[in-house]
XYZ file of C-alpha atoms in Angstrom:
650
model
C 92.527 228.778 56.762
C 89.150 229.821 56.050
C 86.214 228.773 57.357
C 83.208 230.135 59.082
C 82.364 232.275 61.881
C 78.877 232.979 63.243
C 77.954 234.604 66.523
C 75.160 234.549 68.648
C 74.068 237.513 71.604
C 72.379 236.426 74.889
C 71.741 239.210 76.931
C 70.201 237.650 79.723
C 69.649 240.190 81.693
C 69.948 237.052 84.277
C 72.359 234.126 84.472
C 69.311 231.695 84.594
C 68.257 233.827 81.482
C 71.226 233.276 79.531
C 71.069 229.483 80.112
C 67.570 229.332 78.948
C 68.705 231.436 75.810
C 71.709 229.079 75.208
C 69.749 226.069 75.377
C 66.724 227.443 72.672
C 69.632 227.914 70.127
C 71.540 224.327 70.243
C 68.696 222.126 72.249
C 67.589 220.989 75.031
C 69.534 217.916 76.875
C 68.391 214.413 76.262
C 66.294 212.508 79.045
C 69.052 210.125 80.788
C 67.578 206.606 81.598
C 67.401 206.250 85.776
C 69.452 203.875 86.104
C 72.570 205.829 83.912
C 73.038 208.463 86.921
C 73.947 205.580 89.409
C 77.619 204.215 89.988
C 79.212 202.941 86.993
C 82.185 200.446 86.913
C 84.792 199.400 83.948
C 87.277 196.762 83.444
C 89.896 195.784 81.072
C 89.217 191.826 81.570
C 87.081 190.175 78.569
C 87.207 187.164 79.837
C 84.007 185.249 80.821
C 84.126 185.236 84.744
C 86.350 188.569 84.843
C 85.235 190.945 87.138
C 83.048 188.640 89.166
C 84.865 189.037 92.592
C 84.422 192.771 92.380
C 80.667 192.755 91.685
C 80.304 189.501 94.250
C 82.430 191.604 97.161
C 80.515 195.242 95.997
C 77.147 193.268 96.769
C 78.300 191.556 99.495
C 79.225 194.887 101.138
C 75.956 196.177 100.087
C 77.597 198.819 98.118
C 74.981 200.253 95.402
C 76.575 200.357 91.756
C 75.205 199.987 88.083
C 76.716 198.250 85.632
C 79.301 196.318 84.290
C 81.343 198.296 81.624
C 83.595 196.296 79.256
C 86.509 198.433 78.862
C 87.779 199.552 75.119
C 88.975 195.703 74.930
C 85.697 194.571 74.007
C 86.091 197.691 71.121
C 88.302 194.925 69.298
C 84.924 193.215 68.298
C 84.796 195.871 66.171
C 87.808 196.260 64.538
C 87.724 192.425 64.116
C 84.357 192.303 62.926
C 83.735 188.840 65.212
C 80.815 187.941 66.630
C 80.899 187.921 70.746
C 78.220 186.040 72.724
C 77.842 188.944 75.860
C 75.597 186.737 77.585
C 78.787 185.071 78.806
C 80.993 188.143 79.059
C 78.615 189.624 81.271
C 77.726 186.310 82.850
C 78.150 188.057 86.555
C 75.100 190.198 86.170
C 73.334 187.164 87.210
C 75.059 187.760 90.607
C 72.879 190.703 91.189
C 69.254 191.032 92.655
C 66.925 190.769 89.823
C 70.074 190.129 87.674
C 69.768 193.853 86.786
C 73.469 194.836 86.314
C 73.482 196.594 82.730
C 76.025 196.231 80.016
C 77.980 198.939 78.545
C 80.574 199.021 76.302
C 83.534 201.068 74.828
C 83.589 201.961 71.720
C 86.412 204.149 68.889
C 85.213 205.040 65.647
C 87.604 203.166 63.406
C 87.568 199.731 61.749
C 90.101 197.752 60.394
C 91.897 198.374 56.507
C 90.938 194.867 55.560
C 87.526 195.411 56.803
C 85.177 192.918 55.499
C 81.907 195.077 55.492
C 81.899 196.234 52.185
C 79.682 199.124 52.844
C 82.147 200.855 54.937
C 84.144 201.553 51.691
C 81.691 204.342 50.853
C 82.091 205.976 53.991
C 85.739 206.738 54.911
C 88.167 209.314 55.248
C 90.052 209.821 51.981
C 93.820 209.838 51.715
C 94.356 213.419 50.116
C 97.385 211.781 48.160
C 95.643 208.832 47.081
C 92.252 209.793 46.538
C 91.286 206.075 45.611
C 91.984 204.542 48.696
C 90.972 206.189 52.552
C 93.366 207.032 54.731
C 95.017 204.376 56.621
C 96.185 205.805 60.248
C 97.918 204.215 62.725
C 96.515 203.334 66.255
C 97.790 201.026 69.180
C 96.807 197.598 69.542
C 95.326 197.484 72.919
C 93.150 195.035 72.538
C 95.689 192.148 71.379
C 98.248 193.362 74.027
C 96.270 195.112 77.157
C 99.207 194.371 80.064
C 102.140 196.218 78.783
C 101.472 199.573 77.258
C 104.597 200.157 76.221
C 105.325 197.839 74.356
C 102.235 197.653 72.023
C 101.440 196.965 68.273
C 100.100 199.074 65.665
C 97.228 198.874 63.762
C 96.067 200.675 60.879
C 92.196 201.769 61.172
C 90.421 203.836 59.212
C 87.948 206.479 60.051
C 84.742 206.201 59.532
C 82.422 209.593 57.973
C 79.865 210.166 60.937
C 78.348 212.981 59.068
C 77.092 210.131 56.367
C 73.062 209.816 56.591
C 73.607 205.836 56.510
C 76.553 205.465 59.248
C 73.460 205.287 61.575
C 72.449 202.225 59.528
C 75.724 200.590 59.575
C 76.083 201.055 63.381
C 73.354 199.206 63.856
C 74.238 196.382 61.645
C 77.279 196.149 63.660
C 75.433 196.249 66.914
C 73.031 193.882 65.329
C 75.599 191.012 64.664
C 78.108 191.373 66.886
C 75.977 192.216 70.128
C 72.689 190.510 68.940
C 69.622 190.380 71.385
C 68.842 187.087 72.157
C 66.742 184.955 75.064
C 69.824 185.124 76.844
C 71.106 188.753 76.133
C 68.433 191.636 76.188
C 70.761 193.633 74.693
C 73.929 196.515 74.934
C 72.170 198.878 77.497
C 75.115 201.858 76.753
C 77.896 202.934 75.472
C 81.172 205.391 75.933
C 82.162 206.582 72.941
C 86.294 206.581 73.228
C 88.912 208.178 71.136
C 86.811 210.479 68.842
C 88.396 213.452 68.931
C 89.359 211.126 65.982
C 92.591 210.574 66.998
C 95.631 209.365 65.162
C 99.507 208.506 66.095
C 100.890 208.799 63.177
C 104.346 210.257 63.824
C 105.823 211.913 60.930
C 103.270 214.555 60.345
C 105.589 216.315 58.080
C 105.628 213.573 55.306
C 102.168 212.152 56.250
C 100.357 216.021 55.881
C 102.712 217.727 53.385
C 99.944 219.281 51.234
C 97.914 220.553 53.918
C 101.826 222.197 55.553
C 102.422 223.021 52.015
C 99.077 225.501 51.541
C 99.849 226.742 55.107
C 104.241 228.215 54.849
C 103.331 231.014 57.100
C 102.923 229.227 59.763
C 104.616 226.193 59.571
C 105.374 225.392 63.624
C 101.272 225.604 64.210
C 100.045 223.861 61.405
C 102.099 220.923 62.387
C 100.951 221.120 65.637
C 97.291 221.340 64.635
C 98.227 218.472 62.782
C 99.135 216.492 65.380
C 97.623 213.078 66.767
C 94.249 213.475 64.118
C 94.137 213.167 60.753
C 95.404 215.694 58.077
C 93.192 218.472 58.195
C 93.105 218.986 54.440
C 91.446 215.012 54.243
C 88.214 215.086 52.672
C 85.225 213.282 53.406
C 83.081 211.443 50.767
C 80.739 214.424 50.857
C 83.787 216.161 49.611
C 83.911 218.794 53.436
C 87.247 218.303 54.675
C 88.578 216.997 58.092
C 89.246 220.618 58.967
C 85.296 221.724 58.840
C 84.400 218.429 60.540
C 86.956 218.071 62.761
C 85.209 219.559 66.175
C 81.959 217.790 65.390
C 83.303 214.435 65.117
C 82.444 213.454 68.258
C 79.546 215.382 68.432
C 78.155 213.580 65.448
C 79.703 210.160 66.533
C 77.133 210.721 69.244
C 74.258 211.574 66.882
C 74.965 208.657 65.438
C 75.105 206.017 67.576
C 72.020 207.426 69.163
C 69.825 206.644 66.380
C 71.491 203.543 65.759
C 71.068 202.064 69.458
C 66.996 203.079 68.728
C 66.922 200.904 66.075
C 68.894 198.463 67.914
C 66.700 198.115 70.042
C 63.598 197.763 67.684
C 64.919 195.838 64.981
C 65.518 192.836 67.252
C 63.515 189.515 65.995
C 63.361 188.222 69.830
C 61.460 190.996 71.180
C 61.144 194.468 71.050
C 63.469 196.218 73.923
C 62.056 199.262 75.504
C 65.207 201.464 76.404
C 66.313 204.623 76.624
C 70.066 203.998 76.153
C 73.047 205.533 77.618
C 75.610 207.476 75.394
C 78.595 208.755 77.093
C 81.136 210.720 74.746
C 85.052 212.030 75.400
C 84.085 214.192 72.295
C 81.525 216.678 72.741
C 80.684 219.966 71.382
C 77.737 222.716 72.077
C 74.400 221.041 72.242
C 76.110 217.288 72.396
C 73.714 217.084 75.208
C 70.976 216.256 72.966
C 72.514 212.913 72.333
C 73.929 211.951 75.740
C 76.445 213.078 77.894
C 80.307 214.165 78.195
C 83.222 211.433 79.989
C 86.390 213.286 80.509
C 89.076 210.881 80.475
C 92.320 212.994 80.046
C 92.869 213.176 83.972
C 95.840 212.270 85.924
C 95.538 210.613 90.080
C 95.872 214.053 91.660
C 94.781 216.986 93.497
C 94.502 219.936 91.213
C 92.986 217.659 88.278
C 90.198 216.634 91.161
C 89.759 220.256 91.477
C 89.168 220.711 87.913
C 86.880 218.463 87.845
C 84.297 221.016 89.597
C 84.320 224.120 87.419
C 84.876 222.020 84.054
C 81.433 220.311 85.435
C 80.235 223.799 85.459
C 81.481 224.672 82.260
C 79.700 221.405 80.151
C 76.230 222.512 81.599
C 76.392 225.997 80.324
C 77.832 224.190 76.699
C 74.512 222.381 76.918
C 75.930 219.213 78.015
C 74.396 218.244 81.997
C 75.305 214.642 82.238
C 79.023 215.206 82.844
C 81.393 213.142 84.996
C 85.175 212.108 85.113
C 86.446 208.664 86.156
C 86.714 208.623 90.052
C 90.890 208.999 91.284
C 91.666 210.090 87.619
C 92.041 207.792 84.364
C 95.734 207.111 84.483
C 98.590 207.841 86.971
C 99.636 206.483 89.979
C 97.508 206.997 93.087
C 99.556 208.680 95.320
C 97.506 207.848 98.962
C 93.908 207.071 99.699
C 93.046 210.249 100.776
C 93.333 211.664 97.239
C 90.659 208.675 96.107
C 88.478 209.314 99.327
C 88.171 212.229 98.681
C 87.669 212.281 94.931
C 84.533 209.689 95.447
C 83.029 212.188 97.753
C 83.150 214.588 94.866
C 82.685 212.037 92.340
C 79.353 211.611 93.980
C 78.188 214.680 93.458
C 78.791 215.058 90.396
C 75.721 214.263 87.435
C 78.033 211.057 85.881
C 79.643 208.642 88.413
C 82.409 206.135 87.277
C 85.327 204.451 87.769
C 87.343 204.174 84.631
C 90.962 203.501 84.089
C 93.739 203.476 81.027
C 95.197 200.218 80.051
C 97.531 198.775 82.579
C 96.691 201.116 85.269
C 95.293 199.971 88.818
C 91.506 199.958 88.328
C 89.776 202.536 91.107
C 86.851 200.457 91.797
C 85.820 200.401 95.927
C 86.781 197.163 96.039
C 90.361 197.169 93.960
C 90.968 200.014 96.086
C 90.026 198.999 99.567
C 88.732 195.269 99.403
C 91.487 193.847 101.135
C 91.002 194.756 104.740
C 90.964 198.067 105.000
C 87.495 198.216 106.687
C 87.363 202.067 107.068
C 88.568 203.194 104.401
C 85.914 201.022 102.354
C 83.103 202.404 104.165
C 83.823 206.163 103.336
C 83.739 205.327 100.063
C 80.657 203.526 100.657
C 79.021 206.426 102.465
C 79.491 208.429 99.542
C 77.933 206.218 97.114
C 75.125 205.985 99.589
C 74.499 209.757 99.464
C 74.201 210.178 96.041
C 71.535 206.476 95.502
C 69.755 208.485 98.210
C 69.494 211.691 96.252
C 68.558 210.279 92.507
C 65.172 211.238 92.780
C 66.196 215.087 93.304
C 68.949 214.656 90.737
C 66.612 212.793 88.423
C 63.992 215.288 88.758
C 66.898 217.981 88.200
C 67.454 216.364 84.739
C 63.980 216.759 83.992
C 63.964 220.016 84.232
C 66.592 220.530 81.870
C 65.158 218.468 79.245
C 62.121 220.742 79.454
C 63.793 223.888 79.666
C 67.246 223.805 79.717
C 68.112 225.023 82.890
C 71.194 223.495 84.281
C 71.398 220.853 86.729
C 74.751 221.773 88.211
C 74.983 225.266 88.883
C 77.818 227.885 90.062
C 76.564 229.585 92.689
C 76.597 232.913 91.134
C 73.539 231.357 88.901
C 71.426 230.878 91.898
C 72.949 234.489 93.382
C 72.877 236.912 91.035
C 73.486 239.893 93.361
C 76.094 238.491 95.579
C 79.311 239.846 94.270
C 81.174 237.289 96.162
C 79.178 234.155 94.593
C 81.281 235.552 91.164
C 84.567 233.958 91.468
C 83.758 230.965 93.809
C 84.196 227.660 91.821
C 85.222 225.599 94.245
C 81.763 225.509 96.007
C 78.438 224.969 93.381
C 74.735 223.891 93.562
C 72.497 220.926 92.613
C 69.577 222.648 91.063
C 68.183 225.389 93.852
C 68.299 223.595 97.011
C 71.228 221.680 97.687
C 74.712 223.595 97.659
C 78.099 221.243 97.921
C 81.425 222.132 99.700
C 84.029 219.657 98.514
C 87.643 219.264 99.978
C 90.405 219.766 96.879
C 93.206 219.295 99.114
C 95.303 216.807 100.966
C 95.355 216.181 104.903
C 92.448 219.097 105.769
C 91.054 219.130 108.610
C 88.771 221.660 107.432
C 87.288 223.402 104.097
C 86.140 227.326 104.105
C 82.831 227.642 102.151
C 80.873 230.873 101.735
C 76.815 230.943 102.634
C 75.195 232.963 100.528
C 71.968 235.615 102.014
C 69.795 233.068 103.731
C 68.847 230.034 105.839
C 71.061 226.426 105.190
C 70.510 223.284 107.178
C 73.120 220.554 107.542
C 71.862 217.735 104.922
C 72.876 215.163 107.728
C 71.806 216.758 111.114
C 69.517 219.454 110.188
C 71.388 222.306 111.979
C 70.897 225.935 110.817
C 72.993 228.075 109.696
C 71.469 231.610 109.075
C 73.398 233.742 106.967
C 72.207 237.494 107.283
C 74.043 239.044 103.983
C 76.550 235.996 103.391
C 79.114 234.752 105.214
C 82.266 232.365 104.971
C 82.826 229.686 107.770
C 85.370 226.553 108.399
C 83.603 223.685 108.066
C 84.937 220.147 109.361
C 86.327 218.137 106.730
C 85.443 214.834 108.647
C 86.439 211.675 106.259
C 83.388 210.204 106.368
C 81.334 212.303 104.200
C 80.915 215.859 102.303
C 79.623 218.900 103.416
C 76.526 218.989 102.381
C 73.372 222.097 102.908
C 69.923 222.816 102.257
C 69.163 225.898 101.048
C 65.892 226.993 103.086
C 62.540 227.589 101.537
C 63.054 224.066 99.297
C 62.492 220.222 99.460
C 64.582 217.631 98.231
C 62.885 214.034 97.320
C 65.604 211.039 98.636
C 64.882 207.572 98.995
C 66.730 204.974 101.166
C 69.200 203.072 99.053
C 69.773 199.709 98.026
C 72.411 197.977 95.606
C 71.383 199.465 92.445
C 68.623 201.609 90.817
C 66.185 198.536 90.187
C 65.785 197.949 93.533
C 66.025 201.570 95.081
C 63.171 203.018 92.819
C 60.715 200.400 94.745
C 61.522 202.325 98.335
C 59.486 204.572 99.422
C 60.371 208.563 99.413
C 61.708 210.273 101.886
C 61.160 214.631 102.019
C 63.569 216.983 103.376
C 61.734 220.142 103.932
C 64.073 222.909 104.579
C 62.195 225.863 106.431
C 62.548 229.709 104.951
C 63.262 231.745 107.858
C 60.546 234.949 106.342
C 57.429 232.901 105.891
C 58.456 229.562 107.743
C 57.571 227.600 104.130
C 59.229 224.774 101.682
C 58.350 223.991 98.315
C 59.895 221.461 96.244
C 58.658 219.004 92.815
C 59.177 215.686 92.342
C 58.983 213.840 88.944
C 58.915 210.282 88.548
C 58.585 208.074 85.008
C 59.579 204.561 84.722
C 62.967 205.858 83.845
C 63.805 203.450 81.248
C 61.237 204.387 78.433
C 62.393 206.366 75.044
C 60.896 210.046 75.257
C 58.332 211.396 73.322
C 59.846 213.213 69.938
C 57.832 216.064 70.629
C 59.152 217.816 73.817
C 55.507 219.038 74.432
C 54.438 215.762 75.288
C 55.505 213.611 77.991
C 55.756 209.681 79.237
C 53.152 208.567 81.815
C 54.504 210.122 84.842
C 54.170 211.437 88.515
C 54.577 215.239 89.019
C 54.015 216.645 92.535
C 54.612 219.780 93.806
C 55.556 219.599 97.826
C 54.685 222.898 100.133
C 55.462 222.496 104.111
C 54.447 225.248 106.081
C 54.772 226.031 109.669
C 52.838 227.803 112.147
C 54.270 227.989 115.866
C 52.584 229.269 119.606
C 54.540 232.798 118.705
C 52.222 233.902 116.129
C 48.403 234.616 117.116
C 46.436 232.484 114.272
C 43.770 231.067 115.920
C 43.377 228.915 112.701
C 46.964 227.396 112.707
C 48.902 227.574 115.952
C 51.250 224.696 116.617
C 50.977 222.900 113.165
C 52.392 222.047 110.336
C 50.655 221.746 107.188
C 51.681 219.717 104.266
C 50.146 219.504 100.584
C 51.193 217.220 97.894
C 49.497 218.486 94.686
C 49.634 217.146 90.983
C 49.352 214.412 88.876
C 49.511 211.868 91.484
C 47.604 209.095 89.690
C 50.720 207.291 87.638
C 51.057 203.968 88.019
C 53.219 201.602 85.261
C 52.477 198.598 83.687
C 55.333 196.743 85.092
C 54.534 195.311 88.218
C 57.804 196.268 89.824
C 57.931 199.981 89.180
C 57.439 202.317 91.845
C 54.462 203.154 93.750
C 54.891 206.379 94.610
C 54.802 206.511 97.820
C 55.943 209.133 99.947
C 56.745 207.623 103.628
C 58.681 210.333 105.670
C 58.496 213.698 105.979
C 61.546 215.364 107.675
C 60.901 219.259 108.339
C 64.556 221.214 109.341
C 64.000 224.528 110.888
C 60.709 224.136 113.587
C 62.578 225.756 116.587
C 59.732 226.917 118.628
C 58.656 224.096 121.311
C 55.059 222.403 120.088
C 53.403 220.306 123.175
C 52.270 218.341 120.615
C 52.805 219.895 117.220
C 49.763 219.247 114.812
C 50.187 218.097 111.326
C 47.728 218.847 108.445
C 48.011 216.498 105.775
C 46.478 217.136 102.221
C 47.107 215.005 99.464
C 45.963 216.340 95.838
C 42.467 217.329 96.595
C 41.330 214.922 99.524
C 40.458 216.775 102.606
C 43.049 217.744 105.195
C 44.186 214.647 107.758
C 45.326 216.302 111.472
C 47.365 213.809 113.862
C 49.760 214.828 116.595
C 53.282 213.863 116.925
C 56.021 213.733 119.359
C 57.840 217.098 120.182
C 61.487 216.767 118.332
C 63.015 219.746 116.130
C 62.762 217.323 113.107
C 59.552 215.718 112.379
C 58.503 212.297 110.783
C 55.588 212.179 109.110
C 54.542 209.092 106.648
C 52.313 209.607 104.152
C 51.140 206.707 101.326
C 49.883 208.123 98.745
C 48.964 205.438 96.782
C 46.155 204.425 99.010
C 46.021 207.960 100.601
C 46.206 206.081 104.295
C 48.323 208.954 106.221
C 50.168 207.867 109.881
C 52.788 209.224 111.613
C 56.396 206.940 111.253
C 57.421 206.078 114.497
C 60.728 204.725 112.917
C 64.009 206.941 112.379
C 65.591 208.167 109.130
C 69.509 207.540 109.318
């Protein structure tokens, strides 16, 4: 068939190196907004009003989530080209605390034969037979006939050229008019791009692609097949490349696409000019995607083994360049076969970098409360526990993504990555890492009442109870696979910035942080960073350069009555150091404030145990606290007062 072929050589010698070399050839990953690694929820209702009981019940339960996504229904304002007042659609965000639910939509890149935007014509697929007119394919009707599936229209779309300069300027005409900004309406906060593999149902590919079949008689059974549900490969563009050359960067450029289009978007608006940095979520993605958004899997039926796939295909997307990765919690279509498959798949779902439920067209929606609203008490709050977990860990995770933005290190991470020399680490992939610290042990099957993981060389702390584990050269253990939660460990040496939840991002960001300092067993020390923007600004262009911003780097040491250092028996010494001076414009962003301090791993009795508190260059603070094997220690640093918390951390 022809084509192209280039390769490219990373030697490493390292995994980590490899990454790194990966990620200077195709880009480093685009910045997320905050709020975009929450819990995200779609529906198939349009309908002003739809959707309200879940969001009421979800905040009623105080169950943290992040937006309410209009499923590929509201996609039909496209096709249409009709005007839809969202400001009404999305009415229920005004349910929320501080009304800050955000609005994402669905989106396919095809419009309508008849289309009325005349500019489209210039920028369409062309119909190989009929090189006057573009290629007219055939797609279901969902959005006139969203209850029974099988029994749906067809329309005829055609496919839009993403590789066009101007499609960028056409998008946001389209997002202009149809989703304006207004008093009312501050705009489309996201989007998932749907469908852009492109896809096509055509079903007589023998007739419809005859020419391309007819260039190809050696192989007539594949290039049917190849054929199959997209259009004709031998298609051309208006820039005269083919569908063949362009057909595994649709998506890709789809996403390029609608990135630049939801900047201007956003800055074109005559009410006011939105400061966002928007969500894009894509089914198609290729190597370096990343740079544009992130990668929704929707092909996934309700059970175990496509759960399980879940993990290492995770895996797989940050190595392709591509960290914000999730699939829709419980799978996108199939039936559910028992709630221990979808209590099990939130756990993971969790702890994965993209969180949502998502389902196909007349399939029972997966949200906590479709699922488990009606009575079933337990069952609700296991799911709730989960979501908990992960609000409580977006400042690690968000910090994570940092990192790869800067240097394209992944945030998700097998566990030979972190374990080079550990033989053993090489074909676990049921088992993986968030960034360096915190490794997760997910069950993948039904009715266990307990998961084997493997602990590589090392110390690891329960995330929940602070228990140690000390590994000598690695070991495997059973672990209890207790409903309520997933394993969870701390790899020792680190910290890991949490903060205590609440229902969404908005509100969690303005609670103070909470440090988990996991002890090394060699030298008794954690280290850890933290970096904090307002999360919703539009990153510098230049990578160099960086949004106001805190950056703190967290050591804990400590020192017990065992050793013989006059200087520091019985303490513990903590230093924050950095650039701990940020503070936004908005008068409800974050103060940075770092309130507890929990240290895993101080065995040795301390009648009382000393603290040494340094905060970027002020002078050391000592106080005494309470003899317990985890310690609480507050410190503000935005006044740089320093006490000792006398309240718990649940």
């Amino acid at each position: 068939m022809g084509g192209h072929l280039k390769f490219h050589f990373f030697m490493g010698p390292e995994p980590s190196d490899v990454y790194k070399q990966i990620s200077d050839v195709i880009g480093r990953p685009a910045m997320p907004p905050y709020w975009g690694l929450g819990f995200h929820m779609c529906r198939t209702e349009t309908e002003e009003g739809k959707g309200t009981k879940a969001i009421e019940e979800m905040i009623g339960n105080d169950i943290p989530f992040e937006s309410d996504c209009g499923s590929a229904a509201f996609s039909g304002q496209l096709l249409e080209q009709a005007p839809i007042d969202l400001s009404k659609t999305f009415k229920q965000n005004k349910i929320a605390p501080d009304h800050s639910i955000r609005a994402l939509l669905v989106q396919v890149p095809y419009r309508k034969l008849d289309d009325k935007v005349v500019e489209w014509q210039s920028f369409l697929l062309q119909n190989d037979a009929n090189p006057s007119k573009p290629f007219e394919g055939q797609f279901f009707d969902w959005w006139k006939n969203s209850d029974e599936k099988d029994n749906l229209t067809v329309v005829y779309p055609i496919y839009m050229d993403v590789g066009a300069k101007s499609t960028a300027n056409l998008l946001e005409a389209e997002l202009t008019k149809i989703y304006g900004i207004s008093d009312e309406f501050d705009g489309i906060d996201g989007i998932f791009l749907d469908y852009n593999t492109p896809i096509d149902l055509t079903p007589n590919v023998s007739k419809t692609c005859a020419t391309f079949l007819a260039n190809h008689k050696w192989n007539e059974y594949n290039s049917i097949e190849l054929n199959r549900y997209t259009p004709c490969l031998d298609f051309l563009y208006p820039n005269k490349l083919s569908h063949l050359s362009q057909h595994n960067l649709y998506g890709h450029q789809h996403m390029e696409q609608m990135r630049k289009a939801f900047t201007k978007y956003y800055t074109s608006s005559t009410i006011a000019k939105i400061k966002k940095r928007p969500l894009i979520m894509s089914l198609s993605t290729f190597m370096g995607s990343g740079r544009y958004g992130g990668h929704i899997g929707t092909n996934m039926n309700a059970t175990w083994p496509m759960m399980a796939q879940t993990i290492f295909q995770t895996l797989e997307f940050n190595l392709y360049g591509i960290p914000l990765t999730g699939f829709p919690v419980c799978g996108f279509k199939g039936e559910l076969p028992d709630d221990d498959l979808c209590i099990r798949w939130y756990q993971l779902a969790a702890l994965q970098p993209f969180m949502i439920s998502h389902r196909d067209f007349a399939q029972k929606l997966t949200d906590p409360i479709e699922l488990f609203g009606d009575g079933n008490e337990k069952e609700l709050d296991f799911i709730k526990s989960s979501i908990v977990i992960r609000y409580r860990l977006l400042p690690y995770l968000y910090t994570l993504f940092y990192g790869a933005y800067k240097t394209g290190e992944p945030v998700v991470r097998p566990l030979f990555y972190e374990f080079p020399a550990d033989n053993k680490t090489h074909r676990i992939d049921k088992q993986y890492m968030w960034g360096p610290a915190l490794m997760v042990t997910p069950v993948t099957e039904p009715n266990a009442k307990s998961v084997g993981a493997y602990f590589p060389k090392g110390i690891w702390y329960d995330y929940y109870s602070g228990r140690r584990i000390s590994s000598k050269s690695g070991q495997s253990a059973n672990l209890s696979a207790v409903m309520s939660n997933i394993n969870l460990h701390v790899r020792g040496g680190h910290v890991i910035p949490t903060q205590l939840e609440s229902n969404n991002t908005a509100l969690s960001r303005k609670q103070n942080f909470v440090l988990i300092a996991a002890l090394s067993q060699e030298d008794r020390k954690a280290e850890g960073t933290l970096y904090i923007d307002d999360g919703i600004s539009p990153m510098p262009d230049d990578p160099t350069k960086d949004l106001p911003h805190l950056s703190a780097t967290i050591v804990v040491t400590a020192y017990n009555s065992t050793k013989n250092d006059d200087n520091h028996n019985n303490t513990i010494t903590i230093t924050v150091e950095g650039d701990l001076t940020y503070k936004d414009e908005d008068p409800n962003s974050p103060l940075a404030m770092v309130d507890i301090i929990k240290v895993f791993g101080v065995i040795d009795p301390m009648d009382p145990p000393e603290f040494n508190i340094t905060i970027g260059s002020g002078n050391p603070d000592t106080r005494n606290a309470n003899t317990q094997e985890t310690h609480r220690v507050a410190v503000e640093c935005a006044n740089r007062a320093k006490k000792i918390a006398d309240k718990p951390y649940d």
